[in-house]
């Protein structure tokens, strides 16, 4: 019966209603003077036929409405000025900023949008971070995302407004664990990226559990021809690092292909300082442990991305996308030095743990996509089938040695673990889009089937004297089925715009520990409404309101009760009692001149999932686990300015004054709960500069400030990040040389402090955020071919965690 409800919800609207959108912007000369009554034409990319046309108003602003989803060229003409075609792929409302036109007679390579091209555009429900041909695109996709506006990096996790961000690749979810996403993004060449969309409150077409979304858009040829590139990078941090990649684009009359291969030999250092004050029943510190950890990792990850497009007919398109990631023999060496003191500060003893973990990973995925343009103009039917296979095997060898205060040997404790993880993901999806008068309608259904098999074996001792510890070993199986359906309706009637959506998801989960003979079953049907309502107050002002209900499911490995040990006193432990968390999110926006944006937001994440560290004062251990918090709230005021200061200086400024509060269950304390609160400020300032007359030399300077943040029971300290970059093109734009310096001030890493009742923990992690990177790219073939966003449709694993 539940499945029937989902199918009816998804298919009933098909009798009603694709989307139409609008393109808006302004036309100015190189001095920033508006060009009133300039003609703006929209041409179909396929045959250059004129689809729409309008004239700018008396201050140079224009709007083209009722644009169907397709590929277009935009062209502006004006007496005494000239322009060339600007390629656009219309998938949503587009605000392109200012088209800067030069006087006739001057040679133009392209129409420049706000200087060269605005790095950041603010749209109704998202911020678009344009990175094509910028300094930052000479790095990896990870470098791009962690510099995107509003994104905070918390211990290598990407967060937006205090919530973990879900990564999408061209509207397709990348279903990876945080560690796997990090490896994927670090290996994906930034030159293949066109833009990143930061979406704090996603619409109904996105999955309910996504939370805030980072949607990466890649690029591909829009006109027939071939072009390619090779790239080499050298990065100097604590250790030198290298990266080599090559990309190839080809488009024929019916057939198109994109291929990207990269290999990144890396040696990285992570330094961690961890202090724990153990407290007795009299609330007195009786033991102080200070641990210094150095982790040196060596990897040689390789990545291959392949996209094949084929036009079966004028109406039918077929797309095959595959991704293969191979990371053989990843070696991580841990050196933990712990000094244990008594309450008076005198040394009791010391210990040293030497540990080596070897990991092999394979991740491969295949997507088959079919698009059919229906007889009704603008109506589209899309179908997708997806399969992901993920495999990870790891072996851990550790030895802890104890010494007395004089340094004399006391005893040692050897341990080893062997772990395996195999995951299969199958998904099928059907989406339908159709225009209606002054609006659009879309609906779809999706099924996801996930199967995860995990094994960990824990041994104490060495070689033939080692013994199997069944209490710390486990075989864990996880099966999940999600059936979803959604419908979304968009209607424009001046001065109002309404978009309302509803998504339903039926979830079936079975998590089974074979060793402990424990089974956790979950079955629930939930509905997730979303609403977007806007009104134009004047010609230059508008207001909008957004609401959505969202869902967070536990990660696979978080439900697995086994432990991963740094040593016998410090470990990560799964929690089989985790349950889904539901949230409500609201946002009120005011916009002026497409330049100034003010957002007031409120979020109730409910009993959201958080990673929390607990100290056991009786057994002198430190345990990190996932927990459903009791309650939480978050609200804030965001102010954004996006404008060209001059024809060569583009400025983006984003600031947020916020309040965060969560109440956790104090598992190791006499008190039942603990409320963690903070009022903070986040500021991001981005400057894009054109430093030469011919535009061949550009620069970027970005400053990020965060006064503090919450991370479960911990409070994150102040961080300041300053990044600088230069980009130079030469040999007639055939070559690009880039230089980037990140974390110039050396203050990008935060200290995390947990202090309440009998808990007193301090954690400071220092990854290699401070570095200099030199990159060189050489383009060959017809490298001046225009690009478009490509459908690099790819789903992998989101909630798998490395064992």
PDB file of C-alpha atoms in Angstrom, residues 567-679:
ATOM      1  CA  UNK A 567      45.782   2.355  20.696  1.00  0.00           C
ATOM      2  CA  UNK A 568      43.985   0.430  23.395  1.00  0.00           C
ATOM      3  CA  UNK A 569      43.102   3.695  25.202  1.00  0.00           C
ATOM      4  CA  UNK A 570      41.880   5.711  22.179  1.00  0.00           C
ATOM      5  CA  UNK A 571      39.331   4.347  19.719  1.00  0.00           C
ATOM      6  CA  UNK A 572      36.345   5.064  17.463  1.00  0.00           C
ATOM      7  CA  UNK A 573      33.194   3.054  18.142  1.00  0.00           C
ATOM      8  CA  UNK A 574      30.000   2.522  16.113  1.00  0.00           C
ATOM      9  CA  UNK A 575      26.520   2.964  17.541  1.00  0.00           C
ATOM     10  CA  UNK A 576      23.799   0.500  16.399  1.00  0.00           C
ATOM     11  CA  UNK A 577      21.079   2.525  18.184  1.00  0.00           C
ATOM     12  CA  UNK A 578      21.200   5.533  15.844  1.00  0.00           C
ATOM     13  CA  UNK A 579      17.890   6.642  14.303  1.00  0.00           C
ATOM     14  CA  UNK A 580      17.070   9.053  11.439  1.00  0.00           C
ATOM     15  CA  UNK A 581      16.893  12.763  12.246  1.00  0.00           C
ATOM     16  CA  UNK A 582      14.341  15.188  10.752  1.00  0.00           C
ATOM     17  CA  UNK A 583      14.815  18.937  10.374  1.00  0.00           C
ATOM     18  CA  UNK A 584      12.854  22.048   9.408  1.00  0.00           C
ATOM     19  CA  UNK A 585      14.604  24.899   7.578  1.00  0.00           C
ATOM     20  CA  UNK A 586      13.341  28.412   6.783  1.00  0.00           C
ATOM     21  CA  UNK A 587      14.956  31.337   4.953  1.00  0.00           C
ATOM     22  CA  UNK A 588      13.752  34.903   4.277  1.00  0.00           C
ATOM     23  CA  UNK A 589      15.669  36.836   1.604  1.00  0.00           C
ATOM     24  CA  UNK A 590      15.757  40.470   0.438  1.00  0.00           C
ATOM     25  CA  UNK A 591      17.595  41.362  -2.777  1.00  0.00           C
ATOM     26  CA  UNK A 592      18.572  44.785  -4.131  1.00  0.00           C
ATOM     27  CA  UNK A 593      19.877  45.355  -7.680  1.00  0.00           C
ATOM     28  CA  UNK A 594      21.061  41.742  -7.911  1.00  0.00           C
ATOM     29  CA  UNK A 595      24.017  43.016  -5.870  1.00  0.00           C
ATOM     30  CA  UNK A 596      22.997  43.180  -2.203  1.00  0.00           C
ATOM     31  CA  UNK A 597      21.417  40.145  -0.525  1.00  0.00           C
ATOM     32  CA  UNK A 598      20.157  39.824   3.042  1.00  0.00           C
ATOM     33  CA  UNK A 599      19.066  36.412   4.409  1.00  0.00           C
ATOM     34  CA  UNK A 600      17.438  35.641   7.739  1.00  0.00           C
ATOM     35  CA  UNK A 601      17.376  31.893   8.400  1.00  0.00           C
ATOM     36  CA  UNK A 602      16.160  29.492  11.079  1.00  0.00           C
ATOM     37  CA  UNK A 603      16.845  25.768  11.298  1.00  0.00           C
ATOM     38  CA  UNK A 604      15.575  23.122  13.684  1.00  0.00           C
ATOM     39  CA  UNK A 605      17.740  20.023  13.019  1.00  0.00           C
ATOM     40  CA  UNK A 606      15.965  18.058  15.750  1.00  0.00           C
ATOM     41  CA  UNK A 607      17.910  15.075  17.103  1.00  0.00           C
ATOM     42  CA  UNK A 608      20.575  15.335  14.417  1.00  0.00           C
ATOM     43  CA  UNK A 609      23.552  12.973  14.223  1.00  0.00           C
ATOM     44  CA  UNK A 610      26.819  14.230  15.651  1.00  0.00           C
ATOM     45  CA  UNK A 611      30.286  12.799  16.274  1.00  0.00           C
ATOM     46  CA  UNK A 612      31.103  13.169  19.983  1.00  0.00           C
ATOM     47  CA  UNK A 613      34.142  12.275  22.095  1.00  0.00           C
ATOM     48  CA  UNK A 614      33.705  10.916  25.628  1.00  0.00           C
ATOM     49  CA  UNK A 615      36.343  10.228  28.275  1.00  0.00           C
ATOM     50  CA  UNK A 616      35.880   7.281  30.617  1.00  0.00           C
ATOM     51  CA  UNK A 617      37.365   8.504  33.916  1.00  0.00           C
ATOM     52  CA  UNK A 618      37.280   5.049  35.492  1.00  0.00           C
ATOM     53  CA  UNK A 619      39.030   3.081  32.717  1.00  0.00           C
ATOM     54  CA  UNK A 620      41.105   6.027  31.433  1.00  0.00           C
ATOM     55  CA  UNK A 621      39.981   5.708  27.814  1.00  0.00           C
ATOM     56  CA  UNK A 622      38.888   8.136  25.103  1.00  0.00           C
ATOM     57  CA  UNK A 623      35.995   7.054  22.876  1.00  0.00           C
ATOM     58  CA  UNK A 624      34.601   8.773  19.774  1.00  0.00           C
ATOM     59  CA  UNK A 625      31.120   7.761  18.627  1.00  0.00           C
ATOM     60  CA  UNK A 626      28.049   9.010  16.757  1.00  0.00           C
ATOM     61  CA  UNK A 627      25.026  10.121  18.762  1.00  0.00           C
ATOM     62  CA  UNK A 628      21.538  11.462  18.152  1.00  0.00           C
ATOM     63  CA  UNK A 629      21.528  14.712  20.114  1.00  0.00           C
ATOM     64  CA  UNK A 630      18.461  15.471  22.201  1.00  0.00           C
ATOM     65  CA  UNK A 631      17.651  18.760  20.417  1.00  0.00           C
ATOM     66  CA  UNK A 632      19.225  21.607  18.477  1.00  0.00           C
ATOM     67  CA  UNK A 633      18.443  24.967  16.886  1.00  0.00           C
ATOM     68  CA  UNK A 634      20.316  27.385  14.654  1.00  0.00           C
ATOM     69  CA  UNK A 635      19.521  30.833  13.279  1.00  0.00           C
ATOM     70  CA  UNK A 636      21.404  33.713  11.745  1.00  0.00           C
ATOM     71  CA  UNK A 637      21.568  36.798   9.556  1.00  0.00           C
ATOM     72  CA  UNK A 638      23.565  36.663   6.312  1.00  0.00           C
ATOM     73  CA  UNK A 639      24.585  39.683   4.233  1.00  0.00           C
ATOM     74  CA  UNK A 640      26.063  39.276   0.747  1.00  0.00           C
ATOM     75  CA  UNK A 641      27.512  41.839  -1.657  1.00  0.00           C
ATOM     76  CA  UNK A 642      28.428  40.810  -5.191  1.00  0.00           C
ATOM     77  CA  UNK A 643      29.596  43.585  -7.521  1.00  0.00           C
ATOM     78  CA  UNK A 644      32.283  44.961  -9.791  1.00  0.00           C
ATOM     79  CA  UNK A 645      34.179  47.760  -8.076  1.00  0.00           C
ATOM     80  CA  UNK A 646      35.864  48.662 -11.365  1.00  0.00           C
ATOM     81  CA  UNK A 647      36.119  47.022 -14.779  1.00  0.00           C
ATOM     82  CA  UNK A 648      39.134  45.042 -13.494  1.00  0.00           C
ATOM     83  CA  UNK A 649      38.095  44.369  -9.879  1.00  0.00           C
ATOM     84  CA  UNK A 650      35.252  42.032  -8.941  1.00  0.00           C
ATOM     85  CA  UNK A 651      34.314  41.804  -5.247  1.00  0.00           C
ATOM     86  CA  UNK A 652      32.275  39.205  -3.398  1.00  0.00           C
ATOM     87  CA  UNK A 653      31.681  39.643   0.341  1.00  0.00           C
ATOM     88  CA  UNK A 654      29.654  37.243   2.484  1.00  0.00           C
ATOM     89  CA  UNK A 655      29.112  37.657   6.221  1.00  0.00           C
ATOM     90  CA  UNK A 656      26.972  35.774   8.713  1.00  0.00           C
ATOM     91  CA  UNK A 657      26.083  36.475  12.330  1.00  0.00           C
ATOM     92  CA  UNK A 658      24.726  33.230  13.793  1.00  0.00           C
ATOM     93  CA  UNK A 659      23.617  31.379  16.925  1.00  0.00           C
ATOM     94  CA  UNK A 660      24.056  27.607  17.353  1.00  0.00           C
ATOM     95  CA  UNK A 661      22.784  25.413  20.163  1.00  0.00           C
ATOM     96  CA  UNK A 662      22.618  21.646  20.662  1.00  0.00           C
ATOM     97  CA  UNK A 663      21.832  19.486  23.650  1.00  0.00           C
ATOM     98  CA  UNK A 664      23.688  16.157  23.859  1.00  0.00           C
ATOM     99  CA  UNK A 665      23.262  13.145  26.129  1.00  0.00           C
ATOM    100  CA  UNK A 666      26.170  13.207  28.614  1.00  0.00           C
ATOM    101  CA  UNK A 667      26.803   9.448  28.536  1.00  0.00           C
ATOM    102  CA  UNK A 668      29.885   9.397  30.797  1.00  0.00           C
ATOM    103  CA  UNK A 669      28.671  11.981  33.328  1.00  0.00           C
ATOM    104  CA  UNK A 670      26.294  12.203  36.276  1.00  0.00           C
ATOM    105  CA  UNK A 671      24.285  14.889  34.486  1.00  0.00           C
ATOM    106  CA  UNK A 672      21.768  13.600  31.939  1.00  0.00           C
ATOM    107  CA  UNK A 673      22.251  16.224  29.210  1.00  0.00           C
ATOM    108  CA  UNK A 674      24.555  19.107  28.333  1.00  0.00           C
ATOM    109  CA  UNK A 675      23.587  22.184  26.277  1.00  0.00           C
ATOM    110  CA  UNK A 676      26.364  23.510  24.034  1.00  0.00           C
ATOM    111  CA  UNK A 677      25.870  27.078  22.738  1.00  0.00           C
ATOM    112  CA  UNK A 678      27.752  29.651  20.716  1.00  0.00           C
ATOM    113  CA  UNK A 679      27.174  33.013  19.048  1.00  0.00           C
TER     114      UNK A 679
END
